[in-house]
mmCIF file of C-alpha atoms in Angstrom:
data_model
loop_
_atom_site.group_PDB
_atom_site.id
_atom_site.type_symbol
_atom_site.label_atom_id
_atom_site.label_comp_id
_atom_site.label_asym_id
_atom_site.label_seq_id
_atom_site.Cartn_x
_atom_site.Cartn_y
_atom_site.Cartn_z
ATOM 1 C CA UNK A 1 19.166 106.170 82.245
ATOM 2 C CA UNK A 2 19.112 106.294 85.920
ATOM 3 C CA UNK A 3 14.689 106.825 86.851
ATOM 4 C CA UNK A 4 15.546 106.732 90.911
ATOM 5 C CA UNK A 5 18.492 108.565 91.953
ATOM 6 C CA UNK A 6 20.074 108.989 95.527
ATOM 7 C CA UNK A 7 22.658 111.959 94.815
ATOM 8 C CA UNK A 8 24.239 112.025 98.090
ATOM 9 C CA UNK A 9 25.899 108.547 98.697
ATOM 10 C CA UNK A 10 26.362 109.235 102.729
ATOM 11 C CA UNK A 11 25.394 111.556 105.034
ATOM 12 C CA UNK A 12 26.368 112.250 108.575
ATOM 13 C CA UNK A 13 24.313 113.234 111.514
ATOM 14 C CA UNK A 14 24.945 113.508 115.514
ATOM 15 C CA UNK A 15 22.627 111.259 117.585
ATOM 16 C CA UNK A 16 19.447 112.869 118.600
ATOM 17 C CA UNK A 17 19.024 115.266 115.412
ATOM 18 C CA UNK A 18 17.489 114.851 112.509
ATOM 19 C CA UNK A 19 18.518 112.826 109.775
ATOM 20 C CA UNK A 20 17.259 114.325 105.944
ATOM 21 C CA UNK A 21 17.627 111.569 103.088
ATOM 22 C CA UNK A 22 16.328 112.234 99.698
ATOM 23 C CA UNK A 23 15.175 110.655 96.616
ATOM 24 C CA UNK A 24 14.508 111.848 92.833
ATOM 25 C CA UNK A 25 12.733 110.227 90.083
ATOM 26 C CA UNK A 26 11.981 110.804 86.673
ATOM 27 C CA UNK A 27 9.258 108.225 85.353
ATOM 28 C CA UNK A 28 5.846 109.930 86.013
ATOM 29 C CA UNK A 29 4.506 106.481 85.534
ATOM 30 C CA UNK A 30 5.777 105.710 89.225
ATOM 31 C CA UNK A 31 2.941 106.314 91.768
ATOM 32 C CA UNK A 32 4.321 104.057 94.619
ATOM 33 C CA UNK A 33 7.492 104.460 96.679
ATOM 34 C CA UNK A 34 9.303 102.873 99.202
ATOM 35 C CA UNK A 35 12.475 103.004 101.453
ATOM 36 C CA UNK A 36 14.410 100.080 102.845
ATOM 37 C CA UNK A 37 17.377 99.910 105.122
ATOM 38 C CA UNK A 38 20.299 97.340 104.713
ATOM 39 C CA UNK A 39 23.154 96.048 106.969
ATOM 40 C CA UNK A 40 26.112 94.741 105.619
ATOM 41 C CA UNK A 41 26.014 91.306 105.034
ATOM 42 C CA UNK A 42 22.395 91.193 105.203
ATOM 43 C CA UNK A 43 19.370 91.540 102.348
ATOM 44 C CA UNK A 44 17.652 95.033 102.602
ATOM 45 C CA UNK A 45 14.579 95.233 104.936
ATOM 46 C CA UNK A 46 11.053 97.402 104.423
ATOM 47 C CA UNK A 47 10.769 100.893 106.523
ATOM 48 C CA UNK A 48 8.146 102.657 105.397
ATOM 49 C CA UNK A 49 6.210 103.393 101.651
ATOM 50 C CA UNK A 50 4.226 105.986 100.507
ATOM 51 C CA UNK A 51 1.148 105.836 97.582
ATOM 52 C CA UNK A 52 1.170 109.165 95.145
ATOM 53 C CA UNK A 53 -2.321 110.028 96.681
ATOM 54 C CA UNK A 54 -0.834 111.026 99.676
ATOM 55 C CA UNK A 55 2.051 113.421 100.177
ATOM 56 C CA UNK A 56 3.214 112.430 103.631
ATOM 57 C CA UNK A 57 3.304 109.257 105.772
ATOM 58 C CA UNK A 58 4.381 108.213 109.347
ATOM 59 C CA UNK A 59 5.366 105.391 111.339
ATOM 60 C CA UNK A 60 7.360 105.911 114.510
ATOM 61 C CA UNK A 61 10.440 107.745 113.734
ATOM 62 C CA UNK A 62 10.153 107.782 109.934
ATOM 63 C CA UNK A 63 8.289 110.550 107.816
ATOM 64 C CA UNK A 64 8.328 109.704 104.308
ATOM 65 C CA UNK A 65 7.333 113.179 102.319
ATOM 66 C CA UNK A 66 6.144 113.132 98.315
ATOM 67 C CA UNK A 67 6.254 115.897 96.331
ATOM 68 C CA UNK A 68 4.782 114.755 92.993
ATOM 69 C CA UNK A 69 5.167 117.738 91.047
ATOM 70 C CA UNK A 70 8.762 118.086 91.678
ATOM 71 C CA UNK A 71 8.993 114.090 91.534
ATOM 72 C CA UNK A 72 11.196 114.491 94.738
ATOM 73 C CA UNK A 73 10.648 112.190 97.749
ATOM 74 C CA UNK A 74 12.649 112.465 100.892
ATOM 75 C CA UNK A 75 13.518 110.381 104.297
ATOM 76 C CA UNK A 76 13.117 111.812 107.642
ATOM 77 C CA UNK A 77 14.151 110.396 110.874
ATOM 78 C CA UNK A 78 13.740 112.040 114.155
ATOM 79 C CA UNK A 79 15.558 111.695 116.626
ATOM 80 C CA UNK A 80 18.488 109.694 114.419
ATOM 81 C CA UNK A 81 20.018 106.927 116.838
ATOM 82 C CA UNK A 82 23.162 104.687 116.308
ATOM 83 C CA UNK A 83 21.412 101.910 115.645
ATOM 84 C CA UNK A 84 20.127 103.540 112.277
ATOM 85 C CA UNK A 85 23.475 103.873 110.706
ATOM 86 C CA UNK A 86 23.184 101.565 107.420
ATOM 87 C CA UNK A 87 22.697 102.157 103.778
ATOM 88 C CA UNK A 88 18.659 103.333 102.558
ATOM 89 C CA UNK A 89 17.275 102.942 99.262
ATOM 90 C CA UNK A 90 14.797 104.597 98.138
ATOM 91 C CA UNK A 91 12.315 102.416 95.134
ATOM 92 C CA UNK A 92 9.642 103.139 92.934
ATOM 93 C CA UNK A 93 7.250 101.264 91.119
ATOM 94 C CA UNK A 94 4.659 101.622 88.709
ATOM 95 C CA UNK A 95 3.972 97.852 87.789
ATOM 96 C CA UNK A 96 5.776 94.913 89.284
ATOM 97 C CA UNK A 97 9.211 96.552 88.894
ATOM 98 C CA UNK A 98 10.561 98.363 91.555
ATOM 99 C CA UNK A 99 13.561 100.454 90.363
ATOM 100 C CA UNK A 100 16.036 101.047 93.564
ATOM 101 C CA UNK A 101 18.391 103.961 94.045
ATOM 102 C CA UNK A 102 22.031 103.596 94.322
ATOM 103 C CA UNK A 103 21.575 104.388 98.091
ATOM 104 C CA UNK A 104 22.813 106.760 100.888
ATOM 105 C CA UNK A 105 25.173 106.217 103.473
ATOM 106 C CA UNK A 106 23.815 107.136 107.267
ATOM 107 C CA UNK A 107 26.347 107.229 109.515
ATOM 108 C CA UNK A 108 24.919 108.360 113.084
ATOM 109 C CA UNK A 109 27.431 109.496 115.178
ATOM 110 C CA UNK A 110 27.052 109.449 118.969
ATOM 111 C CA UNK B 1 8.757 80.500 109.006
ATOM 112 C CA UNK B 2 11.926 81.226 107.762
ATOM 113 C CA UNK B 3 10.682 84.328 105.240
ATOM 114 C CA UNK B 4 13.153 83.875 102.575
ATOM 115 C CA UNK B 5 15.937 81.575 102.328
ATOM 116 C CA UNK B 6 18.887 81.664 99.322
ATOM 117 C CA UNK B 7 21.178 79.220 98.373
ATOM 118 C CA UNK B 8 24.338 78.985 98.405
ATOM 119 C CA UNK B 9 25.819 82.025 100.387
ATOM 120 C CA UNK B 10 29.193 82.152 98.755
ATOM 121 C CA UNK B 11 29.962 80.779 95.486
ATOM 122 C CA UNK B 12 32.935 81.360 93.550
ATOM 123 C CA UNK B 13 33.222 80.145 89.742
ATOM 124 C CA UNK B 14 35.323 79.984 86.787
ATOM 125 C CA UNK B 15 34.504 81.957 83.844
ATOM 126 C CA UNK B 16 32.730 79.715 81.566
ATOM 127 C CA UNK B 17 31.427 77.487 84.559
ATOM 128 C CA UNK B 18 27.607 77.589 85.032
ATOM 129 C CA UNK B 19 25.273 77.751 88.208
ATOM 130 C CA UNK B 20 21.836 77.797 89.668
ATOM 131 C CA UNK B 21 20.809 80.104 92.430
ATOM 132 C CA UNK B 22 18.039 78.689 94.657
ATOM 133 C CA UNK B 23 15.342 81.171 96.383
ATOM 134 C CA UNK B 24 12.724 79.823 98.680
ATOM 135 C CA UNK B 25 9.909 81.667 100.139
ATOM 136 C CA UNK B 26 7.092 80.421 102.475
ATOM 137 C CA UNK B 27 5.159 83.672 103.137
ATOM 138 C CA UNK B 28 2.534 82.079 100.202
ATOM 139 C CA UNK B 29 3.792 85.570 98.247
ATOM 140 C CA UNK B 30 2.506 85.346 94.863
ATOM 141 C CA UNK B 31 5.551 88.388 93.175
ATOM 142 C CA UNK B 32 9.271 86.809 93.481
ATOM 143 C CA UNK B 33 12.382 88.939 92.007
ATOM 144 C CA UNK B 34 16.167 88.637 91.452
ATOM 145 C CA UNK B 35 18.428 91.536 91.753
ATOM 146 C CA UNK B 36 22.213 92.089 91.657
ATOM 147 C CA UNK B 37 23.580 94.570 93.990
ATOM 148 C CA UNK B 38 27.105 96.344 92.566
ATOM 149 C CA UNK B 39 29.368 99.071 94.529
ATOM 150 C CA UNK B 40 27.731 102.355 93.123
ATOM 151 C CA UNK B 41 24.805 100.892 91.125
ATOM 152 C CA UNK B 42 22.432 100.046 93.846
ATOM 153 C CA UNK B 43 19.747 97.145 93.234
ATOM 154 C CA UNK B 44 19.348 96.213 89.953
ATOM 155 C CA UNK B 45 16.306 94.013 88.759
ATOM 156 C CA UNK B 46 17.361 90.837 86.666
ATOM 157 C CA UNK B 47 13.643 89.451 86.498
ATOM 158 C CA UNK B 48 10.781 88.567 87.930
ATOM 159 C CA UNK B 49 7.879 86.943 88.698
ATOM 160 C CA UNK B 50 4.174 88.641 89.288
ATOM 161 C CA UNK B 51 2.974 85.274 89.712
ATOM 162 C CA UNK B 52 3.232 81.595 89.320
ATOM 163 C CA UNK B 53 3.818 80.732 85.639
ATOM 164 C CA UNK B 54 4.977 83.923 84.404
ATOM 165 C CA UNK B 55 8.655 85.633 84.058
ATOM 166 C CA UNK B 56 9.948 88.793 83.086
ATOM 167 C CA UNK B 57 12.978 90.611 82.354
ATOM 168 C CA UNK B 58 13.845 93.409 84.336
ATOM 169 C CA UNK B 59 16.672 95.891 84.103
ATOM 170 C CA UNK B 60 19.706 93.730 83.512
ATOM 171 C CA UNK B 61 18.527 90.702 82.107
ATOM 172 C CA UNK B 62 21.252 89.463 79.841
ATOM 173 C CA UNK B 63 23.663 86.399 80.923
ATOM 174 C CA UNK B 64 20.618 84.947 82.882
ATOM 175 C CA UNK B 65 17.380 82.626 82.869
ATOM 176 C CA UNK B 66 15.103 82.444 85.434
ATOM 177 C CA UNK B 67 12.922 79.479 86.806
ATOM 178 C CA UNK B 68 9.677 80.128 88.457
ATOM 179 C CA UNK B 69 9.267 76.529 89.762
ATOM 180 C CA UNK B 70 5.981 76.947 91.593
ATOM 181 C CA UNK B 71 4.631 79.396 93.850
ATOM 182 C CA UNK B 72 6.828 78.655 96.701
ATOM 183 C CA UNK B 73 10.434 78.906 94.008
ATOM 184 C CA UNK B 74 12.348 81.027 91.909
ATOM 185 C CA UNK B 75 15.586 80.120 90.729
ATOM 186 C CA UNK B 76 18.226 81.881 88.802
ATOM 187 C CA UNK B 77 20.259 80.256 86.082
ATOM 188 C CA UNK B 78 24.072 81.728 84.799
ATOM 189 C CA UNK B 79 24.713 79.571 81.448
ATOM 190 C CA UNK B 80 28.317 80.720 81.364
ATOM 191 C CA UNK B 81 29.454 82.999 84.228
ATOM 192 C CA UNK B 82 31.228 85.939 83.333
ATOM 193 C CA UNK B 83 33.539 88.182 85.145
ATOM 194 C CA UNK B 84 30.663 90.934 85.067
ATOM 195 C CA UNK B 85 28.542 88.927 86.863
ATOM 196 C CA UNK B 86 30.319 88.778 89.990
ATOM 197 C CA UNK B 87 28.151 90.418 92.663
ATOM 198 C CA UNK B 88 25.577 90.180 95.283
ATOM 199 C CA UNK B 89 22.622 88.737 94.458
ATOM 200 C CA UNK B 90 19.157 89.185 96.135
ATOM 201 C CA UNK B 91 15.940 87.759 95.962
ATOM 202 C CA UNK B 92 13.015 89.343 97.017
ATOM 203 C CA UNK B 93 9.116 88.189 97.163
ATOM 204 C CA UNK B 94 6.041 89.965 97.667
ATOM 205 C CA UNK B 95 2.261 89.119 98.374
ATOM 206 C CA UNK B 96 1.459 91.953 95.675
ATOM 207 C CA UNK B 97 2.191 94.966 93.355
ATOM 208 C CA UNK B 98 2.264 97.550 95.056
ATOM 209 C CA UNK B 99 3.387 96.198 98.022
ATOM 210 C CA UNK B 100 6.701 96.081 100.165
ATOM 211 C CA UNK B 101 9.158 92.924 98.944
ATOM 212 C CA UNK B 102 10.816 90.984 101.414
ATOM 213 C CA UNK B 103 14.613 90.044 100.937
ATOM 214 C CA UNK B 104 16.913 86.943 101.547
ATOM 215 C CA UNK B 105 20.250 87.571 102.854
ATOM 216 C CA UNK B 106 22.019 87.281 99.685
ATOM 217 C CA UNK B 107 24.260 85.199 97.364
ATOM 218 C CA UNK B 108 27.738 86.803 97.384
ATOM 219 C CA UNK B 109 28.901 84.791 93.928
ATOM 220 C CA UNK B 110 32.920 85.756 92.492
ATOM 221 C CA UNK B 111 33.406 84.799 88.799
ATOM 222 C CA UNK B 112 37.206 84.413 88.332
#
């Protein structure tokens, strides 16, 4: 039973656009999400969260948007640069377990 | 301040064979967690720690024990490594719930 799932396991986008990635959950016990961003050979690293009270958040580049009622959460970066090609994961957590998704695949072509 | 450490990197074992996987933190974080990372299945947690003195199972518990050795330490413990287990494995720590974790660089362990 799968609570955070990343349907599309890679996306591609040109440099300079934006890049969409997106996140559903099923546990309505969840009310705090985050994304992180891995390299290969390397453990993942924080980007950006977002609390169920709010339904958007910023920092630089990344939006992270919340729709509770649809339990959808989604990744936007703008303008997408080469540099951001890696795998993001989108967690949840309601407690002190954070349940990942199985990731997506940004590939940022130039 | 190193952030997390792991040890070792690489490890490759017999089935059968047993091993201890070290995880270090010096951030004073009072959460640590193990996960396993498989092609496919994302992060999955094995356990963790809210604080010092207490464990818990997480998603994928079985085939492992956990140590939380004080507040700077959590180790992870395969009894009798299995061809299942092979994987990356990550441990993470945080200050809080509710709160982003901060990785290691992974054990990459092959159980033959």
């Amino acid at each position: 039973d799968q609570q955070v799932k990343q349907n599309s396991p890679s996306l591609s986008v040109q440099e300079g656009r934006i890049s969409i990635l997106n996140c559903d959950y099923t546990n309505s016990m969840f009310d705090y999400f985050l994304w992180y961003k891995k390299y290969p050979a390397e453990g993942p690293t924080f980007l950006i969260s977002i609390s169920s009270i709010k339904d958007k958040n910023e920092d630089g580049r990344f939006t992270v948007f919340l729709n509770k009622s649809a339990k959808h959460l989604s990744l936007h970066i703008v303008p997408s640069q080469p540099g951001d090609s890696a795998v993001y994961f989108c967690a949840a957590t309601g407690t002190y377990k954070y349940i990942f998704g199985t990731g997506t695949r940004l590939k940022v072509l130039a | 301040n190193a952030g997390v450490t792991q040890t070792p990197k690489f490890q490759v074992l017999k089935t059968g064979q047993s091993m201890t996987l070290q995880c270090a933190q010096d951030m004073n974080h009072n959460s640590m967690y193990w996960y396993r990372q498989d092609p496919g299945m994302g992060l999955r947690l094995i356990y963790y720690s809210a604080s010092e003195g207490t464990t818990d199972k997480g998603e994928v518990p079985n085939g492992y024990n956990v140590s939380r050795l004080n507040k700077r330490e959590f180790s992870l413990r395969l009894e009798s490594a299995a061809p299942s287990q092979t994987s990356v494995y990550f441990c993470a720590s945080s200050p809080i719930s509710y709160n982003e974790q901060f990785f290691g660089p992974g054990t990459r362990l092959t159980v033959l």
